[in-house]
Amino acid sequence: MADFTGYLAPDGFLAELQHELGDDVAEIHGRLVLASGPPRDVAWVANMWRDPIWLKIASIGDASKQLRAIQRNWALYSLAHHRRAALIVEKLPKVSAKPLNFGDPAPTAPLGSWTLLDSETVLASPSCSSPFPNGEANFIEDRTEPPSRAYLKLWEAFTLLGIRPQPGELCVDLGACPGGWTWVLQQIGAHVIAVDKAPLDPRIVALPRVEIRQESAFGLDPAKIGPVDWLLSDVVCYPKRLLTLIEKFIAAGTVKNFLCTLKFQGDTDFETQARFAAIPGSRLMHLHVNKHELTWVKLNPS
Ligand SMILES: C[S@@+](CC[C@H](N)C(=O)[O-])C[C@H]1O[C@@H](n2cnc3c(N)ncnc32)[C@H](O)[C@@H]1O
């Protein structure tokens, strides 16, 4: 087959992925888009399927045999022929689906993806971008301590990046209320300046190493804050407004690492998305836990 790459769209965001891939789109199977050419740097993707191959299968046993001949671990993207696909899964080695403890590294064993296009054709990629089946990172959740579920965004992002704030580092958490992100950062051992116009959960306010600033994130002066190890934002605002804020901090040169949620309201603002993507040394990703949002990260190169 010609040179293709597969892109699995995040649930509900196939249109965004199609927009990014434009004329390269060749075929669409459920959420899986086949586009011509080598992997492209798109943001609205849950899992990228590199070098997909088409396998003609004679039987369920033959399908599992052909997949096993390529490598051990496979995740099914079940699109059609669910029963037949499930029977093939039964004949493949088990892949652990256990949720992760935050702090554990992401799985490192190569994990391929496959689907049944029709009863006799498997589409498979031995090399995918996500270490999780279909990009679905799942964690053993803490349902008592964090005051919101937003903490899962940081857990997922830090796990995928393989890097997180270190004890003693200074984090500025913009749009911190009710305090899920501040809770994660404080637990890691960082010092947190939590900024929000609204008050945080009193349990978070009472934690050591947490300083509250009840004010607008947009009024902050980088020079007054001084050097920051991590600037994080989960502020609800138009991405364009967030970009202006980020550009101010980049220009000041006082921040080592950035991690921000771009929250789209109504139509996806592809123009601002592209401006974030163009910031040198940065990347945009769609986390499994993200809704109509992207996570923009710029890490200190050293
Ligand atoms: C989705 S919530 C953040 C959740 C938080 N990250 C957590 O883990 O609990 C978005 C927050 O942005 C805050 N926000 C909106 N405009 C703001 C502004 N101008 N300055 C600071 N915070 C703002 C809202 O008050 C709201 O608490």
Coordinates of C-alpha atoms and ligand atoms in Angstrom, one line a residue:
M1 CA 0.0 0.0 0.0
A2 CA 1.1 3.6 -0.5
D3 CA 2.5 5.7 2.3
F4 CA -0.3 6.3 4.9
T5 CA -0.6 7.2 8.5
G6 CA -3.6 6.4 10.7
Y7 CA -5.0 8.9 13.2
L8 CA -7.6 8.0 15.8
A9 CA -9.7 11.0 16.6
P10 CA -10.6 11.8 20.2
D11 CA -14.2 10.8 20.9
G12 CA -16.4 13.7 19.6
F13 CA -13.6 15.5 17.7
L14 CA -13.4 13.8 14.3
A15 CA -14.3 17.0 12.6
E16 CA -11.3 18.8 14.2
L17 CA -8.9 16.0 13.1
Q18 CA -10.3 16.1 9.6
H19 CA -9.8 19.9 9.5
E20 CA -6.2 19.5 10.5
L21 CA -5.5 16.8 8.0
G22 CA -7.3 18.6 5.1
D23 CA -6.7 17.1 1.7
D24 CA -4.5 14.3 3.0
V25 CA -7.6 12.4 4.3
A26 CA -8.0 9.3 2.2
E27 CA -10.4 7.1 4.2
I28 CA -12.4 7.3 7.4
H29 CA -13.4 4.3 9.5
G30 CA -15.3 5.4 12.6
R31 CA -12.9 7.6 14.4
L32 CA -9.9 6.3 12.5
V33 CA -8.7 8.5 9.7
L34 CA -6.2 7.3 7.1
A35 CA -4.2 10.1 5.6
S36 CA -1.6 10.0 2.9
G37 CA 2.0 10.7 3.9
P38 CA 4.2 10.3 7.0
P39 CA 2.9 11.2 10.5
R40 CA 1.9 14.9 10.8
D41 CA 2.0 17.0 13.8
V42 CA -1.7 17.2 14.6
A43 CA -3.2 18.0 18.0
W44 CA -6.7 16.5 17.7
V45 CA -5.5 12.9 17.9
A46 CA -5.9 10.3 20.6
N47 CA -3.5 7.8 19.0
M48 CA -1.4 7.9 15.8
W49 CA -1.0 4.6 13.8
R50 CA 2.4 4.7 12.1
D51 CA 3.0 2.6 9.0
P52 CA -0.4 0.8 9.0
I53 CA -0.6 -2.5 7.2
W54 CA -3.5 -4.4 5.6
L55 CA -3.7 -8.1 6.4
K56 CA -5.9 -10.5 4.6
I57 CA -7.2 -13.1 7.2
A58 CA -8.5 -16.6 6.5
S59 CA -9.9 -17.1 10.0
I60 CA -9.9 -15.9 13.6
G61 CA -6.9 -18.1 14.3
D62 CA -5.1 -16.8 11.3
A63 CA -5.7 -13.2 12.3
S64 CA -4.2 -13.7 15.7
K65 CA -1.3 -15.7 14.2
Q66 CA -0.5 -12.9 11.8
L67 CA -0.6 -10.2 14.5
R68 CA 1.5 -12.3 16.9
A69 CA 4.1 -12.8 14.2
I70 CA 4.6 -9.0 14.2
Q71 CA 4.7 -8.4 18.0
R72 CA 3.2 -9.3 21.3
N73 CA 1.0 -6.5 22.4
W74 CA -2.1 -5.3 20.5
A75 CA -5.0 -3.1 21.3
L76 CA -8.3 -3.4 19.4
Y77 CA -10.1 -0.4 18.1
S78 CA -13.5 -2.1 17.7
L79 CA -15.2 -0.6 14.7
A80 CA -17.3 -3.3 13.2
H81 CA -17.6 -7.1 13.4
H82 CA -17.3 -6.7 17.2
R83 CA -18.0 -10.4 17.9
R84 CA -15.3 -11.6 15.5
A85 CA -12.9 -9.0 16.7
A86 CA -13.5 -10.1 20.3
L87 CA -12.7 -13.7 19.4
I88 CA -9.4 -12.6 17.9
V89 CA -8.6 -10.7 21.1
E90 CA -9.2 -13.9 23.0
K91 CA -6.4 -15.5 21.0
L92 CA -3.9 -12.7 21.5
P93 CA -1.7 -12.3 24.5
K94 CA -3.4 -10.4 27.4
V95 CA -2.5 -6.7 27.6
S96 CA -2.9 -5.2 31.1
A97 CA -5.8 -2.8 31.2
K98 CA -5.2 -1.9 34.9
P99 CA -5.5 1.8 35.7
L100 CA -2.2 3.4 36.7
N101 CA -1.2 4.8 40.0
F102 CA -0.1 8.4 39.6
G103 CA 3.6 8.4 39.8
D104 CA 4.0 5.1 37.9
P105 CA 5.6 5.6 34.5
A106 CA 3.6 5.1 31.4
P107 CA 3.9 1.5 29.9
T108 CA 7.0 1.2 27.8
A109 CA 6.3 -2.1 25.9
P110 CA 5.4 -1.5 22.3
L111 CA 1.7 -1.5 21.8
G112 CA 0.2 -1.9 18.4
S113 CA -3.4 -1.2 17.3
W114 CA -5.6 -3.0 15.0
T115 CA -9.2 -3.1 13.7
L116 CA -11.3 -5.3 11.5
L117 CA -12.2 -3.3 8.3
D118 CA -14.4 -6.2 7.1
S119 CA -14.6 -9.8 8.1
E120 CA -11.5 -10.7 6.1
T121 CA -9.3 -7.6 6.5
V122 CA -7.4 -6.4 9.5
L123 CA -5.8 -3.0 9.5
A124 CA -3.0 -2.9 11.9
S125 CA -0.2 -0.6 13.1
P126 CA 2.7 -2.1 15.1
S127 CA 3.9 1.4 16.2
C128 CA 1.5 3.8 17.8
S129 CA 2.1 7.2 19.4
S130 CA 0.2 6.5 22.7
P131 CA 1.4 3.9 25.3
F132 CA -2.3 3.4 26.2
P133 CA -4.9 1.4 24.3
N134 CA -6.6 3.9 21.9
G135 CA -4.9 6.7 23.8
E136 CA -7.1 6.1 26.9
A137 CA -5.0 6.8 29.9
N138 CA -6.8 5.7 33.0
F139 CA -5.7 6.2 36.6
I140 CA -6.8 4.9 40.0
E141 CA -8.7 8.0 41.0
D142 CA -8.7 9.8 44.3
R143 CA -12.4 10.5 45.0
T144 CA -11.9 12.1 48.4
E145 CA -9.0 14.6 48.5
P146 CA -9.1 16.7 45.3
P147 CA -11.9 19.2 45.1
S148 CA -12.4 18.8 41.4
R149 CA -11.7 16.1 38.7
A150 CA -9.5 18.6 36.9
Y151 CA -6.5 17.0 38.7
L152 CA -6.7 14.1 36.2
K153 CA -5.5 16.5 33.5
L154 CA -2.2 17.0 35.3
W155 CA -1.8 13.4 36.2
E156 CA -2.2 12.4 32.5
A157 CA 0.0 15.2 31.2
F158 CA 2.8 14.6 33.6
T159 CA 2.7 10.8 33.0
L160 CA 2.8 11.2 29.2
L161 CA 5.5 13.8 29.4
G162 CA 7.6 11.8 31.8
I163 CA 8.4 15.0 33.7
R164 CA 6.7 16.9 36.4
P165 CA 7.5 19.7 38.9
Q166 CA 10.1 18.7 41.5
P167 CA 9.8 19.2 45.3
G168 CA 10.6 22.8 46.2
E169 CA 10.0 24.2 42.7
L170 CA 7.7 27.2 42.3
C171 CA 4.4 26.7 40.4
V172 CA 2.0 29.4 39.5
D173 CA -1.5 27.9 39.0
L174 CA -3.8 30.3 37.1
G175 CA -7.5 29.7 37.3
A176 CA -6.9 27.5 40.3
C177 CA -10.4 27.3 41.8
P178 CA -11.6 25.0 43.4
G179 CA -8.0 23.6 43.6
G180 CA -7.5 20.3 41.9
W181 CA -4.3 21.3 40.1
T182 CA -3.0 23.1 43.2
W183 CA -3.6 19.9 45.1
V184 CA -1.6 17.8 42.7
L185 CA 1.3 20.3 42.6
Q186 CA 1.3 20.7 46.4
Q187 CA 1.3 16.9 46.9
I188 CA 4.3 16.6 44.7
G189 CA 6.1 18.9 47.1
A190 CA 6.1 22.1 45.0
H191 CA 5.3 25.6 46.3
V192 CA 2.1 26.9 44.6
I193 CA 0.9 30.4 44.0
A194 CA -2.8 29.8 43.3
V195 CA -4.5 32.6 41.3
D196 CA -8.2 32.9 40.8
K197 CA -10.9 35.5 41.0
A198 CA -13.0 33.0 42.9
P199 CA -12.0 31.5 46.3
L200 CA -10.5 28.1 46.5
D201 CA -11.8 25.2 48.5
P202 CA -10.9 25.9 52.2
R203 CA -9.1 22.5 52.5
I204 CA -6.7 23.6 49.7
V205 CA -6.2 27.0 51.2
A206 CA -5.2 25.4 54.5
L207 CA -2.4 23.2 52.9
P208 CA 1.2 24.1 53.5
R209 CA 3.2 25.6 50.6
V210 CA 0.1 27.1 49.0
E211 CA -0.2 30.9 48.6
I212 CA -3.6 32.3 47.4
R213 CA -3.9 35.3 45.3
Q214 CA -7.6 36.2 44.7
E215 CA -7.2 38.3 41.6
S216 CA -7.4 38.1 37.8
A217 CA -4.6 36.1 36.1
F218 CA -4.6 38.7 33.3
G219 CA -3.4 41.5 35.7
L220 CA -0.3 39.6 36.8
D221 CA 3.1 41.2 36.2
P222 CA 5.8 38.6 35.4
A223 CA 8.5 41.0 36.9
K224 CA 6.7 41.2 40.2
I225 CA 6.3 37.4 40.4
G226 CA 9.9 36.7 39.5
P227 CA 11.4 33.3 38.4
V228 CA 8.8 30.5 38.0
D229 CA 9.6 26.8 37.4
W230 CA 6.1 26.0 36.1
L231 CA 3.4 28.4 34.9
L232 CA 0.1 26.4 34.6
S233 CA -3.2 27.7 33.4
D234 CA -6.7 26.2 33.4
V235 CA -8.4 29.6 33.2
V236 CA -11.7 29.6 31.4
C237 CA -11.1 32.2 28.7
Y238 CA -10.9 32.5 24.9
P239 CA -7.6 30.9 23.7
K240 CA -6.7 34.2 22.1
R241 CA -6.7 35.9 25.5
L242 CA -4.6 33.1 26.9
L243 CA -2.1 33.6 24.1
T244 CA -1.7 37.2 25.0
L245 CA -1.0 36.3 28.6
I246 CA 1.5 33.5 27.6
E247 CA 3.3 35.8 25.2
K248 CA 3.8 38.3 28.0
F249 CA 5.4 35.7 30.2
I250 CA 7.5 34.3 27.4
A251 CA 8.8 37.8 26.6
A252 CA 9.7 38.3 30.2
G253 CA 11.8 35.1 30.1
T254 CA 11.0 34.3 33.7
V255 CA 9.3 30.9 33.3
K256 CA 11.0 27.6 32.7
N257 CA 8.0 25.4 31.8
F258 CA 4.5 26.1 30.7
L259 CA 1.4 23.8 30.8
C260 CA -1.9 25.4 29.8
T261 CA -5.4 24.3 28.8
L262 CA -6.8 26.0 25.7
K263 CA -10.6 25.9 26.2
F264 CA -12.6 26.3 23.0
Q265 CA -16.0 27.9 23.3
G266 CA -18.3 27.3 20.3
D267 CA -16.3 26.7 17.2
T268 CA -12.7 25.5 17.5
D269 CA -10.4 28.5 17.0
F270 CA -7.9 26.9 14.6
E271 CA -6.1 30.2 14.0
T272 CA -5.2 30.6 17.6
Q273 CA -4.4 26.9 17.9
A274 CA -1.9 27.3 15.1
R275 CA -0.3 30.3 16.8
F276 CA 0.2 28.3 20.0
A277 CA 1.6 25.4 17.9
A278 CA 4.1 27.8 16.3
I279 CA 5.6 28.8 19.6
P280 CA 9.2 27.3 19.4
G281 CA 9.8 24.3 21.5
S282 CA 6.2 23.7 22.3
R283 CA 3.6 21.0 21.6
L284 CA -0.2 20.7 21.7
M285 CA -2.0 17.6 22.7
H286 CA -5.4 16.3 23.3
L287 CA -5.5 14.4 26.6
H288 CA -7.9 11.6 27.1
V289 CA -9.5 13.6 29.9
N290 CA -9.8 16.8 27.9
K291 CA -13.1 17.8 26.6
H292 CA -13.3 20.6 23.9
E293 CA -9.8 21.5 25.0
L294 CA -6.1 21.1 24.1
T295 CA -3.2 21.1 26.4
W296 CA -0.3 23.3 25.3
V297 CA 3.1 22.5 26.8
K298 CA 6.5 24.2 26.5
L299 CA 9.3 22.6 28.5
N300 CA 12.6 24.0 29.4
P301 CA 15.0 22.4 26.9
S302 CA 17.9 21.9 29.4
Ligands
LIG1 C1 -12.0 24.9 35.0 S1 -11.8 26.0 36.4 C2 -10.2 25.5 36.9 C3 -10.2 24.2 37.7 C4 -8.9 24.0 38.4 N1 -7.8 23.9 37.5 C5 -8.9 22.8 39.4 O1 -8.1 21.9 39.2 O2 -9.8 22.8 40.2 C6 -11.5 27.5 35.6 C7 -11.3 28.7 36.5 O3 -10.9 29.8 35.8 C8 -11.2 30.9 36.6 N2 -11.1 32.2 35.9 C9 -11.8 32.7 35.0 N3 -11.4 33.9 34.6 C10 -10.3 34.2 35.4 C11 -9.4 35.2 35.5 N4 -9.5 36.3 34.8 N5 -8.3 35.1 36.4 C12 -8.2 34.0 37.1 N6 -9.0 33.0 37.1 C13 -10.1 33.0 36.2 C14 -12.6 30.6 37.1 O4 -12.9 31.3 38.3 C15 -12.5 29.1 37.4 O5 -12.3 28.8 38.7

